[in-house]
XYZ file of N, CA and C in Angstrom:
564
model
N -3.358 -9.409 20.154
C -3.613 -9.167 18.739
C -4.623 -8.028 18.606
N -4.224 -6.996 17.895
C -5.085 -5.818 17.723
C -6.250 -6.123 16.790
N -7.366 -5.508 17.099
C -8.519 -5.672 16.218
C -8.603 -4.483 15.273
N -8.982 -4.773 14.066
C -9.186 -3.738 13.062
C -10.536 -3.982 12.412
N -11.118 -2.914 11.937
C -12.378 -3.008 11.221
C -12.142 -2.496 9.811
N -12.099 -3.404 8.860
C -11.832 -3.022 7.477
C -13.033 -2.280 6.899
N -12.779 -1.166 6.237
C -13.879 -0.467 5.555
C -14.305 -1.277 4.329
N -15.465 -0.966 3.786
C -15.920 -1.653 2.565
C -14.993 -1.370 1.401
N -14.491 -0.152 1.365
C -13.578 0.241 0.276
C -12.728 1.402 0.735
N -11.621 1.551 0.069
C -10.776 2.732 0.225
C -10.906 3.502 -1.081
N -10.964 4.797 -1.022
C -11.228 5.597 -2.224
C -9.935 6.139 -2.830
N -9.021 5.228 -3.154
C -7.718 5.634 -3.673
C -7.641 5.559 -5.191
N -8.652 4.977 -5.845
C -8.677 4.863 -7.302
C -10.067 5.229 -7.806
N -10.217 5.254 -9.118
C -11.530 5.477 -9.718
C -12.253 4.151 -9.966
N -11.615 3.040 -9.648
C -12.144 1.696 -9.902
C -12.684 1.112 -8.600
N -13.989 0.917 -8.533
C -14.613 0.435 -7.309
C -14.099 -0.947 -6.905
N -13.854 -1.820 -7.877
C -13.345 -3.159 -7.563
C -11.950 -3.077 -6.950
N -11.119 -2.211 -7.482
C -9.768 -2.012 -6.920
C -9.862 -1.433 -5.514
N -10.773 -0.489 -5.302
C -10.952 0.118 -3.981
C -11.422 -0.907 -2.946
N -12.292 -1.820 -3.359
C -12.751 -2.880 -2.466
C -11.620 -3.850 -2.141
N -10.822 -4.196 -3.148
C -9.726 -5.142 -2.941
C -8.709 -4.608 -1.939
N -8.284 -3.366 -2.107
C -7.263 -2.835 -1.190
C -7.813 -2.636 0.218
N -9.134 -2.544 0.370
C -9.735 -2.433 1.702
C -9.813 -3.790 2.393
N -10.100 -4.827 1.661
C -10.328 -6.121 2.315
C -9.137 -7.071 2.262
N -8.140 -6.783 1.407
C -6.983 -7.664 1.281
C -5.724 -6.917 1.728
N -5.210 -7.222 2.924
C -4.039 -6.508 3.433
C -2.823 -6.580 2.504
N -2.635 -7.700 1.821
C -1.500 -7.794 0.895
C -1.690 -6.831 -0.271
N -2.902 -6.727 -0.787
C -3.171 -5.784 -1.882
C -2.870 -4.362 -1.434
N -3.261 -4.030 -0.213
C -2.995 -2.689 0.323
C -1.488 -2.446 0.403
N -0.752 -3.425 0.914
C 0.699 -3.267 1.034
C 1.368 -3.172 -0.333
N 0.887 -3.947 -1.301
C 1.455 -3.862 -2.655
C 1.176 -2.485 -3.233
N -0.027 -1.958 -3.017
C -0.340 -0.606 -3.483
C 0.624 0.414 -2.913
N 0.908 0.306 -1.623
C 1.867 1.228 -1.007
C 3.268 1.026 -1.575
N 3.660 -0.217 -1.804
C 4.990 -0.483 -2.381
C 5.122 0.166 -3.758
N 4.030 0.177 -4.515
C 4.056 0.733 -5.874
C 3.830 2.242 -5.903
N 3.453 2.828 -4.787
C 3.136 4.259 -4.734
C 4.423 5.088 -4.695
N 5.030 5.162 -5.857
C 6.299 5.878 -6.007
C 6.491 6.183 -7.488
N 6.589 7.426 -7.821
C 6.830 7.896 -9.180
C 5.752 7.471 -10.182
N 4.559 7.201 -9.663
C 3.364 6.998 -10.489
C 2.206 7.656 -9.742
N 1.136 8.002 -10.432
C -0.022 8.567 -9.733
C -0.566 7.580 -8.693
N -1.061 8.107 -7.612
C -1.648 7.314 -6.544
C -2.663 6.311 -7.080
N -3.530 6.769 -7.981
C -4.565 5.901 -8.525
C -3.961 4.707 -9.260
N -2.868 4.919 -9.970
C -2.193 3.832 -10.686
C -1.622 2.826 -9.688
N -0.950 3.319 -8.663
C -0.336 2.428 -7.673
C -1.374 1.530 -7.010
N -2.502 2.102 -6.618
C -3.476 1.330 -5.861
C -4.465 0.551 -6.734
N -4.487 0.802 -8.031
C -5.287 -0.048 -8.924
C -4.465 -1.229 -9.432
N -3.154 -1.152 -9.308
C -2.287 -2.214 -9.814
C -2.414 -3.554 -9.079
N -2.691 -3.604 -7.772
C -2.881 -4.926 -7.159
C -4.013 -5.723 -7.800
N -5.110 -5.061 -8.155
C -6.211 -5.753 -8.831
C -5.749 -6.268 -10.191
N -5.063 -5.433 -10.931
C -4.586 -5.840 -12.246
C -3.578 -6.980 -12.130
N -2.711 -6.924 -11.130
C -1.748 -8.011 -10.910
C -2.492 -9.308 -10.616
N -3.508 -9.246 -9.778
C -4.305 -10.442 -9.477
C -4.923 -11.018 -10.745
N -5.423 -10.163 -11.611
C -5.999 -10.635 -12.876
C -4.945 -11.316 -13.742
N -3.735 -10.789 -13.713
C -2.680 -11.314 -14.579
C -2.068 -12.614 -14.084
N -1.983 -12.781 -12.758
C -1.337 -13.992 -12.244
C -2.331 -14.955 -11.601
N -3.589 -14.553 -11.494
C -4.630 -15.450 -11.021
C -5.013 -15.309 -9.566
N -4.071 -14.925 -8.713
C -4.353 -14.816 -7.284
C -3.313 -13.906 -6.648
N -3.741 -13.174 -5.614
C -2.791 -12.374 -4.837
C -2.530 -13.118 -3.541
N -1.481 -13.910 -3.539
C -1.063 -14.636 -2.341
C 0.421 -14.410 -2.178
N 0.824 -14.049 -0.975
C 2.236 -13.766 -0.726
C 3.123 -14.948 -1.085
N 2.733 -16.152 -0.676
C 3.562 -17.337 -0.952
C 3.703 -17.578 -2.452
N 2.618 -17.411 -3.181
C 2.666 -17.633 -4.638
C 3.585 -16.618 -5.304
N 3.454 -15.350 -4.934
C 4.263 -14.301 -5.552
C 5.728 -14.459 -5.150
N 5.974 -14.781 -3.893
C 7.353 -14.968 -3.426
C 8.045 -16.107 -4.166
N 7.291 -17.140 -4.502
C 7.866 -18.323 -5.148
C 7.896 -18.246 -6.676
N 7.294 -17.220 -7.255
C 7.235 -17.118 -8.720
C 8.620 -16.966 -9.331
N 8.750 -17.439 -10.545
C 9.953 -17.158 -11.319
C 9.996 -15.642 -11.490
N 11.093 -14.984 -11.106
C 11.158 -13.522 -11.217
C 10.857 -13.008 -12.629
N 11.270 -13.745 -13.645
C 11.003 -13.317 -15.025
C 9.506 -13.365 -15.332
N 8.804 -14.345 -14.773
C 7.362 -14.459 -14.985
C 6.630 -13.300 -14.306
N 7.060 -12.972 -13.088
C 6.436 -11.849 -12.385
C 6.734 -10.545 -13.114
N 7.966 -10.378 -13.558
C 8.312 -9.169 -14.294
C 7.458 -9.051 -15.555
N 7.237 -10.160 -16.239
C 6.401 -10.130 -17.447
C 4.977 -9.680 -17.100
N 4.460 -10.140 -15.982
C 3.123 -9.709 -15.551
C 3.099 -8.199 -15.309
N 4.180 -7.656 -14.785
C 4.276 -6.213 -14.561
C 4.429 -5.450 -15.873
N 5.052 -6.062 -16.863
C 5.319 -5.382 -18.135
C 4.155 -5.410 -19.121
N 3.262 -6.399 -18.994
C 2.145 -6.496 -19.936
C 1.496 -5.133 -20.109
N 0.905 -4.918 -21.274
C 0.249 -3.639 -21.545
C -1.040 -3.543 -20.745
N -1.312 -2.517 -20.097
C -0.464 -1.404 -19.713
C 0.356 -1.819 -18.490
N 1.621 -1.445 -18.508
C 2.529 -1.813 -17.428
C 1.954 -1.384 -16.080
N 2.219 -2.198 -15.068
C 1.692 -1.908 -13.734
C 2.414 -0.753 -13.055
N 3.584 -0.423 -13.564
C 4.357 0.657 -12.974
C 5.293 1.218 -14.026
N 5.715 2.419 -13.803
C 6.662 3.094 -14.686
C 7.990 2.331 -14.763
N 8.349 1.645 -13.680
C 9.569 0.843 -13.616
C 9.175 -0.605 -13.313
N 8.666 -1.318 -14.318
C 8.102 -2.653 -14.063
C 9.101 -3.666 -13.511
N 10.324 -3.648 -13.982
C 11.302 -4.620 -13.505
C 11.630 -4.397 -12.037
N 11.961 -3.176 -11.679
C 12.314 -2.860 -10.296
C 11.136 -3.102 -9.353
N 9.941 -2.757 -9.791
C 8.785 -2.908 -8.913
C 8.329 -4.358 -8.803
N 8.506 -5.139 -9.850
C 8.219 -6.576 -9.743
C 9.144 -7.189 -8.699
N 10.404 -6.804 -8.746
C 11.374 -7.305 -7.771
C 11.000 -6.856 -6.359
N 10.613 -5.599 -6.208
C 10.239 -5.088 -4.883
C 9.021 -5.818 -4.340
N 8.027 -6.040 -5.175
C 6.817 -6.738 -4.723
C 7.159 -8.182 -4.348
N 8.044 -8.803 -5.104
C 8.439 -10.175 -4.771
C 9.192 -10.199 -3.432
N 10.057 -9.214 -3.213
C 10.771 -9.114 -1.932
C 9.788 -8.869 -0.788
N 8.818 -8.000 -1.006
C 7.796 -7.721 -0.007
C 7.048 -9.006 0.348
N 6.653 -9.756 -0.656
C 5.922 -10.997 -0.416
C 6.793 -12.019 0.302
N 8.071 -12.042 -0.002
C 8.986 -12.950 0.704
C 9.055 -12.612 2.186
N 9.110 -11.324 2.513
C 9.119 -10.904 3.919
C 7.808 -11.306 4.592
N 6.696 -11.100 3.906
C 5.394 -11.465 4.467
C 5.345 -12.973 4.738
N 5.887 -13.772 3.845
C 5.915 -15.226 4.041
C 6.871 -15.603 5.170
N 8.084 -15.094 5.102
C 9.119 -15.492 6.069
C 8.860 -14.983 7.484
N 8.396 -13.742 7.603
C 8.237 -13.123 8.922
C 6.821 -13.232 9.490
N 5.820 -13.343 8.607
C 4.435 -13.267 9.063
C 3.570 -14.428 8.570
N 4.216 -15.523 8.182
C 3.470 -16.716 7.791
C 2.549 -16.521 6.609
N 2.872 -15.542 5.744
C 2.059 -15.288 4.556
C 0.837 -14.429 4.817
N 0.676 -13.942 6.030
C -0.501 -13.146 6.402
C -0.093 -11.697 6.612
N -0.310 -10.880 5.597
C 0.133 -9.483 5.602
C -0.427 -8.696 6.782
N -1.646 -8.960 7.175
C -2.254 -8.193 8.270
C -1.513 -8.372 9.590
N -0.769 -9.442 9.737
C -0.012 -9.663 10.973
C 1.040 -8.575 11.183
N 1.449 -7.895 10.104
C 2.398 -6.790 10.249
C 1.844 -5.791 11.258
N 0.552 -5.503 11.195
C -0.021 -4.515 12.105
C -0.847 -5.117 13.235
N -1.530 -6.218 13.005
C -2.386 -6.741 14.081
C -1.582 -7.307 15.244
N -0.342 -7.708 15.004
C 0.472 -8.287 16.070
C 1.525 -7.315 16.612
N 1.494 -6.065 16.161
C 2.445 -5.071 16.680
C 2.103 -4.767 18.134
N 3.124 -4.764 18.985
C 2.925 -4.548 20.420
C 2.483 -3.122 20.736
N 3.018 -2.147 19.982
C 2.731 -0.739 20.228
C 3.143 0.050 18.988
N 3.037 1.363 19.073
C 3.350 2.214 17.912
C 4.804 2.067 17.478
N 5.705 1.968 18.429
C 7.125 1.817 18.101
C 7.363 0.511 17.339
N 6.752 -0.556 17.801
C 6.881 -1.856 17.132
C 6.237 -1.804 15.748
N 5.095 -1.151 15.640
C 4.429 -1.026 14.338
C 5.311 -0.254 13.365
N 5.888 0.845 13.814
C 6.786 1.633 12.967
C 7.961 0.765 12.493
N 8.526 -0.010 13.395
C 9.651 -0.884 13.044
C 9.226 -1.936 12.025
N 8.077 -2.562 12.247
C 7.599 -3.621 11.357
C 7.348 -3.085 9.940
N 6.639 -1.968 9.845
C 6.348 -1.401 8.524
C 7.639 -0.912 7.877
N 8.487 -0.249 8.648
C 9.741 0.277 8.121
C 10.702 -0.798 7.640
N 10.548 -2.022 8.114
C 11.401 -3.130 7.680
C 10.950 -3.735 6.350
N 9.789 -3.333 5.874
C 9.295 -3.866 4.592
C 10.070 -3.237 3.440
N 10.365 -4.004 2.396
C 11.100 -3.459 1.251
C 10.376 -2.258 0.621
N 11.100 -1.144 0.519
C 10.558 0.054 -0.118
C 9.735 0.944 0.797
N 9.669 0.638 2.096
C 8.864 1.417 3.021
C 9.762 2.300 3.888
N 9.949 3.540 3.436
C 10.678 4.527 4.223
C 9.719 5.246 5.145
N 10.202 6.300 5.794
C 9.416 7.015 6.789
C 8.095 7.547 6.238
N 8.097 8.094 5.024
C 6.849 8.633 4.464
C 5.799 7.543 4.302
N 6.213 6.371 3.820
C 5.245 5.283 3.638
C 4.808 4.705 4.975
N 5.709 4.672 5.932
C 5.334 4.208 7.275
C 4.213 5.085 7.801
N 4.384 6.397 7.689
C 3.375 7.326 8.191
C 2.098 7.290 7.351
N 2.245 7.117 6.042
C 1.052 7.047 5.185
C 0.235 5.794 5.498
N 0.901 4.646 5.557
C 0.177 3.419 5.900
C -0.369 3.518 7.322
N 0.413 4.074 8.221
C -0.074 4.276 9.591
C -1.339 5.115 9.629
N -1.387 6.155 8.801
C -2.580 7.008 8.783
C -3.795 6.253 8.262
N -3.598 5.404 7.268
C -4.705 4.595 6.733
C -5.164 3.588 7.789
N -4.219 2.941 8.441
C -4.579 1.962 9.473
C -5.299 2.631 10.640
N -4.862 3.820 11.024
C -5.500 4.526 12.140
C -6.881 5.053 11.761
N -6.947 5.788 10.656
C -8.205 6.455 10.286
C -9.227 5.538 9.631
N -8.822 4.657 8.759
C -9.768 3.846 7.998
C -10.029 2.480 8.627
N -9.050 1.933 9.376
C -9.204 0.601 9.961
C -9.360 0.641 11.482
N -9.221 1.822 12.081
C -9.394 1.965 13.515
C -8.317 1.316 14.364
N -7.121 1.184 13.834
C -6.022 0.556 14.563
C -5.391 1.569 15.518
N -5.631 1.388 16.808
C -5.157 2.336 17.811
C -3.638 2.450 17.850
N -2.916 1.348 17.679
C -1.451 1.411 17.737
C -0.867 2.246 16.608
N -1.646 2.539 15.582
C -1.162 3.336 14.455
C -1.356 4.834 14.663
N -2.102 5.244 15.664
C -2.408 6.673 15.870
C -1.155 7.540 15.952
N -0.124 7.059 16.606
C 1.107 7.852 16.756
C 1.868 8.017 15.439
N 1.549 7.218 14.439
C 2.248 7.302 13.155
C 1.639 8.338 12.223
N 0.451 8.816 12.535
C -0.273 9.748 11.658
C 0.471 11.080 11.612
N 0.798 11.559 10.411
C 1.499 12.843 10.295
C 0.591 14.011 10.655
N 1.200 15.175 10.869
C 0.434 16.363 11.244
C 0.039 17.210 10.032
N 0.127 16.638 8.868
C -0.325 17.315 7.641
C -1.329 16.409 6.937
N -1.890 16.891 5.843
C -2.867 16.098 5.098
C -2.299 14.701 4.836
N -3.125 13.683 5.078
C -2.632 12.320 4.911
C -3.669 11.453 4.212
N -3.174 10.400 3.619
C -4.016 9.489 2.848
C -5.102 8.860 3.715
N -4.825 8.677 4.979
C -5.816 8.085 5.874
C -7.084 8.907 6.013
N -7.022 10.183 5.690
C -8.204 11.045 5.778
C -9.143 10.868 4.587
N -8.688 10.182 3.557
C -9.485 10.020 2.339
C -10.605 9.011 2.581
N -11.846 9.500 2.501
C -13.006 8.632 2.716
C -14.054 8.770 1.617
N -13.670 9.399 0.506
C -14.587 9.568 -0.623
C -13.774 10.022 -1.839
N -14.347 9.949 -3.028
C -13.633 10.474 -4.204
C -13.312 11.962 -4.063
N -14.215 12.718 -3.446
C -13.982 14.149 -3.257
C -12.817 14.380 -2.282
N -12.764 13.575 -1.237
C -11.676 13.694 -0.263
C -10.338 13.340 -0.903
N -10.343 12.414 -1.867
C -9.109 12.072 -2.575
C -8.608 13.285 -3.355
N -9.503 13.968 -4.046
C -9.114 15.162 -4.805
C -8.570 16.240 -3.862
N -9.223 16.425 -2.722
C -8.747 17.403 -1.733
C -7.373 17.019 -1.200
N -7.206 15.753 -0.871
C -5.921 15.268 -0.354
C -4.807 15.518 -1.358
N -5.067 15.200 -2.627
C -4.025 15.369 -3.636
C -3.670 16.841 -3.819
N -4.643 17.731 -3.734
C -4.361 19.162 -3.832
C -3.535 19.627 -2.629
N -3.891 19.172 -1.428
C -3.138 19.535 -0.227
C -1.720 18.967 -0.280
N -1.574 17.753 -0.805
C -0.252 17.135 -0.902
C 0.646 17.921 -1.852
N 0.088 18.341 -2.979
C 0.867 19.163 -3.921
C 1.310 20.460 -3.259
N 0.403 21.104 -2.532
C 0.731 22.364 -1.846
C 1.798 22.130 -0.770
N 1.684 21.043 -0.028
C 2.649 20.713 1.024
C 4.037 20.481 0.409
N 4.090 19.735 -0.678
C 5.378 19.485 -1.338
C 5.977 20.777 -1.885
N 5.138 21.666 -2.398
C 5.623 22.947 -2.897
C 6.220 23.770 -1.758
N 5.587 23.715 -0.597
C 6.112 24.416 0.587
C 7.467 23.848 0.987
N 7.595 22.532 0.963
C 8.866 21.893 1.311
C 9.968 22.280 0.321
N 9.617 22.314 -0.978
C 10.606 22.693 -2.007
C 11.040 24.148 -1.820
N 10.088 25.014 -1.519
C 10.390 26.439 -1.342
C 11.276 26.663 -0.116
N 11.063 25.867 0.926
C 11.846 26.015 2.158
C 13.232 25.393 2.022
N 13.354 24.417 1.110
C 14.588 23.629 1.010
C 15.636 24.267 0.226
């Protein structure tokens, strides 16, 4: 079992409580990554805290077992947790079901029990909504912010979220990400 050292906070939002939650609660971190699609990064990673406030607790078993309509309503409440609340409520519920079924409800087991980088890539990639970009993004956070050695091989060779260690670094990362995407569009 790999050891990780959780930071006090991750600087992915402007909300200190949300930043602390995603640093200390592996499920909150995974939900943030699941929601990090077609919404600003800050919105995606502040939503786990808001979801916890709306449903009372962030537990994989509880979310997996919720009535889908009830979870969707929690996502739809003003202000909606995502631009696509219905689809993302379903994705988060599927994610929590995988965490319950495959990892006994303990999200951190996805990475702490990975045998090596290949196994870690497979485990993260099997999560609902986690394609190659999210595998590498989560890998970079696990490697740089949590010190997970098995994640080092997943870190991309361009600016990555794992390098963010302050509000200023978040602004720099977002500027580099925009420039990188512009380069990809120009080449494509």
